[in-house]
C-alpha cells in the first residue's frame, strides 16, 4: 500500500495538467500536486499560515528556491546587480516561512515553532561574524569562527530538516480529495482524462 502511495505521488508530481488554482488556495495539503503547483502554491498563499502542507510541497519549493538562488548568485556576483540574489531571498522569505508554518500544522504542532530555525541562524551567524568584525575593526587578524556559532547553525539545519522530513500526523488519504485515482495497472488517472496524461 505504501509503495502504491509513493508511486501515485511521484506520478502526480511529474504529470502534465493545468494548475488547479482553486485547490492551491485551499487549506488542505496537496498530496497529488504537480511540480508546477508545488512551486506556485506558496506564492498563492504568500503570507498565510492557516491550513496544512505536505512534505512534497515543502521539498519541491525548497529545491526550487535553492536552485534559483544559486543561479542568481552565480549570474549576478559583482557590481550593482549583486543585490538581485539578496532581493530574491527576501522575496521568498515570507512564502517559505508561511509554508513552514503550514507544514508544522500538518505535524500537529504550533506554527510559532517555525521561528526556531530562523532564531538559531541569527544567533549562530552573530556568534561567528561578530568576533571576526570586531577583530578586523581593532586591526587584528580575524579569529577563527566560534565553535558554538557553528554548532548552533548546524542545529538550525537539523531542526529545518526535521520539519521537512517527519511524516504527517494527520490521517490523509492515498488519493487527495478524489482528484487522483489508480487504475488496475497502477498508473495515475485524473477526472476527465481516462488515459492519465
PDB file of C-alpha atoms in Angstrom:
ATOM      1  CA  UNK A   1       0.000   0.000   0.000  1.00  0.00           C
ATOM      2  CA  UNK A   2       2.835   2.378   0.875  1.00  0.00           C
ATOM      3  CA  UNK A   3       4.620   1.675  -2.433  1.00  0.00           C
ATOM      4  CA  UNK A   4       1.420   2.455  -4.321  1.00  0.00           C
ATOM      5  CA  UNK A   5       1.035   5.751  -2.435  1.00  0.00           C
ATOM      6  CA  UNK A   6       4.638   6.761  -3.232  1.00  0.00           C
ATOM      7  CA  UNK A   7       4.157   5.811  -6.886  1.00  0.00           C
ATOM      8  CA  UNK A   8       0.942   7.863  -7.061  1.00  0.00           C
ATOM      9  CA  UNK A   9       2.581  10.906  -5.507  1.00  0.00           C
ATOM     10  CA  UNK A  10       5.611  10.631  -7.814  1.00  0.00           C
ATOM     11  CA  UNK A  11       3.488  10.204 -10.942  1.00  0.00           C
ATOM     12  CA  UNK A  12       1.354  13.177  -9.885  1.00  0.00           C
ATOM     13  CA  UNK A  13       4.474  15.300  -9.358  1.00  0.00           C
ATOM     14  CA  UNK A  14       5.692  14.675 -12.902  1.00  0.00           C
ATOM     15  CA  UNK A  15       2.290  14.772 -14.608  1.00  0.00           C
ATOM     16  CA  UNK A  16       1.257  17.436 -17.080  1.00  0.00           C
ATOM     17  CA  UNK A  17      -2.021  19.152 -16.299  1.00  0.00           C
ATOM     18  CA  UNK A  18      -3.188  22.717 -15.851  1.00  0.00           C
ATOM     19  CA  UNK A  19      -2.686  24.123 -12.334  1.00  0.00           C
ATOM     20  CA  UNK A  20      -5.741  23.912 -10.064  1.00  0.00           C
ATOM     21  CA  UNK A  21      -5.762  27.432  -8.637  1.00  0.00           C
ATOM     22  CA  UNK A  22      -8.857  26.873  -6.503  1.00  0.00           C
ATOM     23  CA  UNK A  23      -7.236  23.837  -4.808  1.00  0.00           C
ATOM     24  CA  UNK A  24      -3.918  25.685  -4.416  1.00  0.00           C
ATOM     25  CA  UNK A  25      -5.701  28.450  -2.490  1.00  0.00           C
ATOM     26  CA  UNK A  26      -7.297  25.915  -0.126  1.00  0.00           C
ATOM     27  CA  UNK A  27      -6.332  24.858   3.376  1.00  0.00           C
ATOM     28  CA  UNK A  28      -5.672  21.148   2.789  1.00  0.00           C
ATOM     29  CA  UNK A  29      -2.319  19.674   1.737  1.00  0.00           C
ATOM     30  CA  UNK A  30      -1.988  18.794  -1.937  1.00  0.00           C
ATOM     31  CA  UNK A  31      -0.676  15.228  -1.879  1.00  0.00           C
ATOM     32  CA  UNK A  32      -1.320  14.937  -5.603  1.00  0.00           C
ATOM     33  CA  UNK A  33       0.268  18.277  -6.552  1.00  0.00           C
ATOM     34  CA  UNK A  34       2.307  18.594  -9.716  1.00  0.00           C
ATOM     35  CA  UNK A  35       5.755  20.164  -9.641  1.00  0.00           C
ATOM     36  CA  UNK A  36       4.349  23.416 -11.019  1.00  0.00           C
ATOM     37  CA  UNK A  37       1.664  23.509  -8.327  1.00  0.00           C
ATOM     38  CA  UNK A  38       4.265  22.893  -5.598  1.00  0.00           C
ATOM     39  CA  UNK A  39       6.304  25.853  -6.869  1.00  0.00           C
ATOM     40  CA  UNK A  40       3.309  28.181  -7.300  1.00  0.00           C
ATOM     41  CA  UNK A  41       1.221  27.379  -4.206  1.00  0.00           C
ATOM     42  CA  UNK A  42       3.456  29.213  -1.681  1.00  0.00           C
ATOM     43  CA  UNK A  43       3.035  32.394  -3.738  1.00  0.00           C
ATOM     44  CA  UNK A  44      -0.766  31.981  -3.873  1.00  0.00           C
ATOM     45  CA  UNK A  45      -0.715  31.580  -0.074  1.00  0.00           C
ATOM     46  CA  UNK A  46       2.055  34.196   0.247  1.00  0.00           C
ATOM     47  CA  UNK A  47       1.763  35.129   3.942  1.00  0.00           C
ATOM     48  CA  UNK A  48      -0.982  32.754   5.000  1.00  0.00           C
ATOM     49  CA  UNK A  49      -0.051  30.246   7.677  1.00  0.00           C
ATOM     50  CA  UNK A  50      -3.553  28.834   8.051  1.00  0.00           C
ATOM     51  CA  UNK A  51      -4.015  25.317   6.746  1.00  0.00           C
ATOM     52  CA  UNK A  52      -1.602  22.452   6.160  1.00  0.00           C
ATOM     53  CA  UNK A  53       1.083  21.486   3.647  1.00  0.00           C
ATOM     54  CA  UNK A  54       2.638  18.088   2.963  1.00  0.00           C
ATOM     55  CA  UNK A  55       6.290  17.099   2.734  1.00  0.00           C
ATOM     56  CA  UNK A  56       6.253  17.092  -1.054  1.00  0.00           C
ATOM     57  CA  UNK A  57       5.205  20.740  -1.159  1.00  0.00           C
ATOM     58  CA  UNK A  58       7.983  21.957   1.127  1.00  0.00           C
ATOM     59  CA  UNK A  59      10.711  19.842  -0.516  1.00  0.00           C
ATOM     60  CA  UNK A  60       9.854  20.912  -4.075  1.00  0.00           C
ATOM     61  CA  UNK A  61       9.580  24.587  -3.112  1.00  0.00           C
ATOM     62  CA  UNK A  62      12.850  24.464  -1.108  1.00  0.00           C
ATOM     63  CA  UNK A  63      14.645  22.855  -4.063  1.00  0.00           C
ATOM     64  CA  UNK A  64      13.166  25.458  -6.441  1.00  0.00           C
ATOM     65  CA  UNK A  65      14.315  28.324  -4.190  1.00  0.00           C
ATOM     66  CA  UNK A  66      17.783  26.822  -3.738  1.00  0.00           C
ATOM     67  CA  UNK A  67      18.333  26.258  -7.482  1.00  0.00           C
ATOM     68  CA  UNK A  68      17.098  29.727  -8.418  1.00  0.00           C
ATOM     69  CA  UNK A  69      19.106  31.398  -5.629  1.00  0.00           C
ATOM     70  CA  UNK A  70      22.277  29.563  -6.678  1.00  0.00           C
ATOM     71  CA  UNK A  71      21.719  30.533 -10.318  1.00  0.00           C
ATOM     72  CA  UNK A  72      21.126  34.209  -9.472  1.00  0.00           C
ATOM     73  CA  UNK A  73      24.133  34.324  -7.133  1.00  0.00           C
ATOM     74  CA  UNK A  74      26.448  32.985  -9.842  1.00  0.00           C
ATOM     75  CA  UNK A  75      24.918  35.152 -12.555  1.00  0.00           C
ATOM     76  CA  UNK A  76      24.999  38.409 -10.570  1.00  0.00           C
ATOM     77  CA  UNK A  77      28.094  38.003  -8.399  1.00  0.00           C
ATOM     78  CA  UNK A  78      29.538  41.513  -8.705  1.00  0.00           C
ATOM     79  CA  UNK A  79      28.628  45.108  -9.420  1.00  0.00           C
ATOM     80  CA  UNK A  80      25.315  46.798  -8.789  1.00  0.00           C
ATOM     81  CA  UNK A  81      23.373  43.731  -9.897  1.00  0.00           C
ATOM     82  CA  UNK A  82      24.795  41.752  -6.958  1.00  0.00           C
ATOM     83  CA  UNK A  83      21.779  42.903  -4.916  1.00  0.00           C
ATOM     84  CA  UNK A  84      19.425  40.789  -7.073  1.00  0.00           C
ATOM     85  CA  UNK A  85      20.117  37.488  -5.234  1.00  0.00           C
ATOM     86  CA  UNK A  86      19.562  39.270  -1.907  1.00  0.00           C
ATOM     87  CA  UNK A  87      16.268  40.741  -3.131  1.00  0.00           C
ATOM     88  CA  UNK A  88      15.177  37.305  -4.333  1.00  0.00           C
ATOM     89  CA  UNK A  89      15.998  35.806  -0.920  1.00  0.00           C
ATOM     90  CA  UNK A  90      13.934  38.499   0.775  1.00  0.00           C
ATOM     91  CA  UNK A  91      11.032  37.940  -1.656  1.00  0.00           C
ATOM     92  CA  UNK A  92      10.840  34.191  -0.914  1.00  0.00           C
ATOM     93  CA  UNK A  93      11.405  34.541   2.839  1.00  0.00           C
ATOM     94  CA  UNK A  94       7.720  35.181   3.627  1.00  0.00           C
ATOM     95  CA  UNK A  95       6.249  32.358   1.479  1.00  0.00           C
ATOM     96  CA  UNK A  96       8.908  29.940   2.775  1.00  0.00           C
ATOM     97  CA  UNK A  97       8.119  30.869   6.373  1.00  0.00           C
ATOM     98  CA  UNK A  98       4.343  30.542   5.781  1.00  0.00           C
ATOM     99  CA  UNK A  99       4.918  27.161   4.114  1.00  0.00           C
ATOM    100  CA  UNK A 100       6.922  26.028   7.139  1.00  0.00           C
ATOM    101  CA  UNK A 101       4.080  27.147   9.443  1.00  0.00           C
ATOM    102  CA  UNK A 102       1.578  25.131   7.386  1.00  0.00           C
ATOM    103  CA  UNK A 103       3.945  22.147   7.469  1.00  0.00           C
ATOM    104  CA  UNK A 104       4.106  22.372  11.275  1.00  0.00           C
ATOM    105  CA  UNK A 105       0.297  22.395  11.346  1.00  0.00           C
ATOM    106  CA  UNK A 106       0.451  19.147   9.331  1.00  0.00           C
ATOM    107  CA  UNK A 107       2.660  17.751  12.102  1.00  0.00           C
ATOM    108  CA  UNK A 108       0.031  18.845  14.686  1.00  0.00           C
ATOM    109  CA  UNK A 109       2.463  21.406  16.130  1.00  0.00           C
ATOM    110  CA  UNK A 110       2.247  25.139  16.718  1.00  0.00           C
ATOM    111  CA  UNK A 111       3.200  27.337  13.782  1.00  0.00           C
ATOM    112  CA  UNK A 112       5.243  29.503  16.147  1.00  0.00           C
ATOM    113  CA  UNK A 113       7.886  26.772  16.172  1.00  0.00           C
ATOM    114  CA  UNK A 114       8.794  27.879  12.629  1.00  0.00           C
ATOM    115  CA  UNK A 115      10.689  30.753  14.276  1.00  0.00           C
ATOM    116  CA  UNK A 116      13.155  28.343  15.916  1.00  0.00           C
ATOM    117  CA  UNK A 117      15.445  27.706  12.890  1.00  0.00           C
ATOM    118  CA  UNK A 118      15.453  31.410  11.975  1.00  0.00           C
ATOM    119  CA  UNK A 119      16.375  32.483  15.520  1.00  0.00           C
ATOM    120  CA  UNK A 120      19.095  29.814  15.661  1.00  0.00           C
ATOM    121  CA  UNK A 121      20.512  31.041  12.338  1.00  0.00           C
ATOM    122  CA  UNK A 122      20.615  34.667  13.518  1.00  0.00           C
ATOM    123  CA  UNK A 123      22.308  33.700  16.809  1.00  0.00           C
ATOM    124  CA  UNK A 124      24.779  31.382  15.050  1.00  0.00           C
ATOM    125  CA  UNK A 125      25.747  33.958  12.422  1.00  0.00           C
ATOM    126  CA  UNK A 126      26.065  36.609  15.154  1.00  0.00           C
ATOM    127  CA  UNK A 127      28.433  34.396  17.139  1.00  0.00           C
ATOM    128  CA  UNK A 128      30.538  33.686  14.056  1.00  0.00           C
ATOM    129  CA  UNK A 129      30.612  37.103  12.372  1.00  0.00           C
ATOM    130  CA  UNK A 130      30.588  39.344  15.469  1.00  0.00           C
ATOM    131  CA  UNK A 131      34.072  38.460  16.800  1.00  0.00           C
ATOM    132  CA  UNK A 132      35.534  38.497  13.272  1.00  0.00           C
ATOM    133  CA  UNK A 133      34.217  42.020  12.622  1.00  0.00           C
ATOM    134  CA  UNK A 134      35.424  43.337  15.987  1.00  0.00           C
ATOM    135  CA  UNK A 135      38.899  41.851  15.404  1.00  0.00           C
ATOM    136  CA  UNK A 136      39.039  43.454  11.955  1.00  0.00           C
ATOM    137  CA  UNK A 137      37.974  46.846  13.331  1.00  0.00           C
ATOM    138  CA  UNK A 138      40.671  46.660  16.010  1.00  0.00           C
ATOM    139  CA  UNK A 139      43.307  45.937  13.362  1.00  0.00           C
ATOM    140  CA  UNK A 140      43.826  42.315  14.412  1.00  0.00           C
ATOM    141  CA  UNK A 141      43.730  39.249  12.237  1.00  0.00           C
ATOM    142  CA  UNK A 142      40.191  37.842  12.197  1.00  0.00           C
ATOM    143  CA  UNK A 143      39.857  34.984  14.659  1.00  0.00           C
ATOM    144  CA  UNK A 144      38.589  31.536  13.731  1.00  0.00           C
ATOM    145  CA  UNK A 145      34.824  31.043  13.646  1.00  0.00           C
ATOM    146  CA  UNK A 146      33.231  30.417  17.005  1.00  0.00           C
ATOM    147  CA  UNK A 147      32.644  26.673  17.513  1.00  0.00           C
ATOM    148  CA  UNK A 148      29.452  27.482  19.416  1.00  0.00           C
ATOM    149  CA  UNK A 149      28.200  29.519  16.446  1.00  0.00           C
ATOM    150  CA  UNK A 150      28.907  26.632  14.065  1.00  0.00           C
ATOM    151  CA  UNK A 151      27.093  24.180  16.360  1.00  0.00           C
ATOM    152  CA  UNK A 152      24.072  26.495  16.570  1.00  0.00           C
ATOM    153  CA  UNK A 153      23.971  26.805  12.760  1.00  0.00           C
ATOM    154  CA  UNK A 154      24.111  23.012  12.440  1.00  0.00           C
ATOM    155  CA  UNK A 155      21.287  22.733  14.958  1.00  0.00           C
ATOM    156  CA  UNK A 156      19.219  25.133  12.812  1.00  0.00           C
ATOM    157  CA  UNK A 157      19.795  22.847   9.802  1.00  0.00           C
ATOM    158  CA  UNK A 158      18.757  19.774  11.809  1.00  0.00           C
ATOM    159  CA  UNK A 159      15.549  21.481  13.016  1.00  0.00           C
ATOM    160  CA  UNK A 160      14.692  22.573   9.468  1.00  0.00           C
ATOM    161  CA  UNK A 161      15.297  19.050   8.113  1.00  0.00           C
ATOM    162  CA  UNK A 162      13.164  17.544  10.880  1.00  0.00           C
ATOM    163  CA  UNK A 163      10.285  19.825   9.901  1.00  0.00           C
ATOM    164  CA  UNK A 164      10.715  18.803   6.271  1.00  0.00           C
ATOM    165  CA  UNK A 165      11.102  15.033   6.833  1.00  0.00           C
ATOM    166  CA  UNK A 166       8.733  13.966   9.606  1.00  0.00           C
ATOM    167  CA  UNK A 167       5.580  12.289   8.245  1.00  0.00           C
ATOM    168  CA  UNK A 168       2.202  13.935   8.710  1.00  0.00           C
ATOM    169  CA  UNK A 169       0.405  13.297  11.968  1.00  0.00           C
ATOM    170  CA  UNK A 170      -2.943  13.720  10.256  1.00  0.00           C
ATOM    171  CA  UNK A 171      -4.569  10.760   8.592  1.00  0.00           C
ATOM    172  CA  UNK A 172      -4.512  11.514   4.908  1.00  0.00           C
ATOM    173  CA  UNK A 173      -5.992   9.596   2.031  1.00  0.00           C
ATOM    174  CA  UNK A 174      -3.889   7.801  -0.549  1.00  0.00           C
ATOM    175  CA  UNK A 175      -5.718   9.926  -3.072  1.00  0.00           C
ATOM    176  CA  UNK A 176      -6.223  13.586  -2.252  1.00  0.00           C
ATOM    177  CA  UNK A 177      -9.863  14.739  -2.459  1.00  0.00           C
ATOM    178  CA  UNK A 178     -10.621  12.153  -5.142  1.00  0.00           C
ATOM    179  CA  UNK A 179      -8.675  14.147  -7.722  1.00  0.00           C
ATOM    180  CA  UNK A 180      -6.306  11.277  -8.408  1.00  0.00           C
ATOM    181  CA  UNK A 181      -7.213   7.627  -8.798  1.00  0.00           C
ATOM    182  CA  UNK A 182      -5.287   4.487  -9.581  1.00  0.00           C
ATOM    183  CA  UNK A 183      -6.246   2.247 -12.434  1.00  0.00           C
ATOM    184  CA  UNK A 184      -5.787  -1.523 -12.374  1.00  0.00           C
ATOM    185  CA  UNK A 185      -2.380  -1.095 -13.997  1.00  0.00           C
ATOM    186  CA  UNK A 186      -1.237   1.200 -11.180  1.00  0.00           C
ATOM    187  CA  UNK A 187      -0.993   4.328 -13.308  1.00  0.00           C
ATOM    188  CA  UNK A 188      -2.448   7.611 -12.143  1.00  0.00           C
ATOM    189  CA  UNK A 189      -5.625   8.827 -13.769  1.00  0.00           C
ATOM    190  CA  UNK A 190      -7.323  12.183 -13.427  1.00  0.00           C
ATOM    191  CA  UNK A 191     -11.012  13.001 -13.711  1.00  0.00           C
ATOM    192  CA  UNK A 192     -11.919  13.801 -17.285  1.00  0.00           C
ATOM    193  CA  UNK A 193      -8.676  12.239 -18.516  1.00  0.00           C
ATOM    194  CA  UNK A 194      -9.001   8.451 -18.654  1.00  0.00           C
ATOM    195  CA  UNK A 195      -5.505   7.982 -20.093  1.00  0.00           C
ATOM    196  CA  UNK A 196      -3.796   9.571 -17.075  1.00  0.00           C
ATOM    197  CA  UNK A 197      -1.915  12.082 -19.204  1.00  0.00           C
TER     198      UNK A 197
END
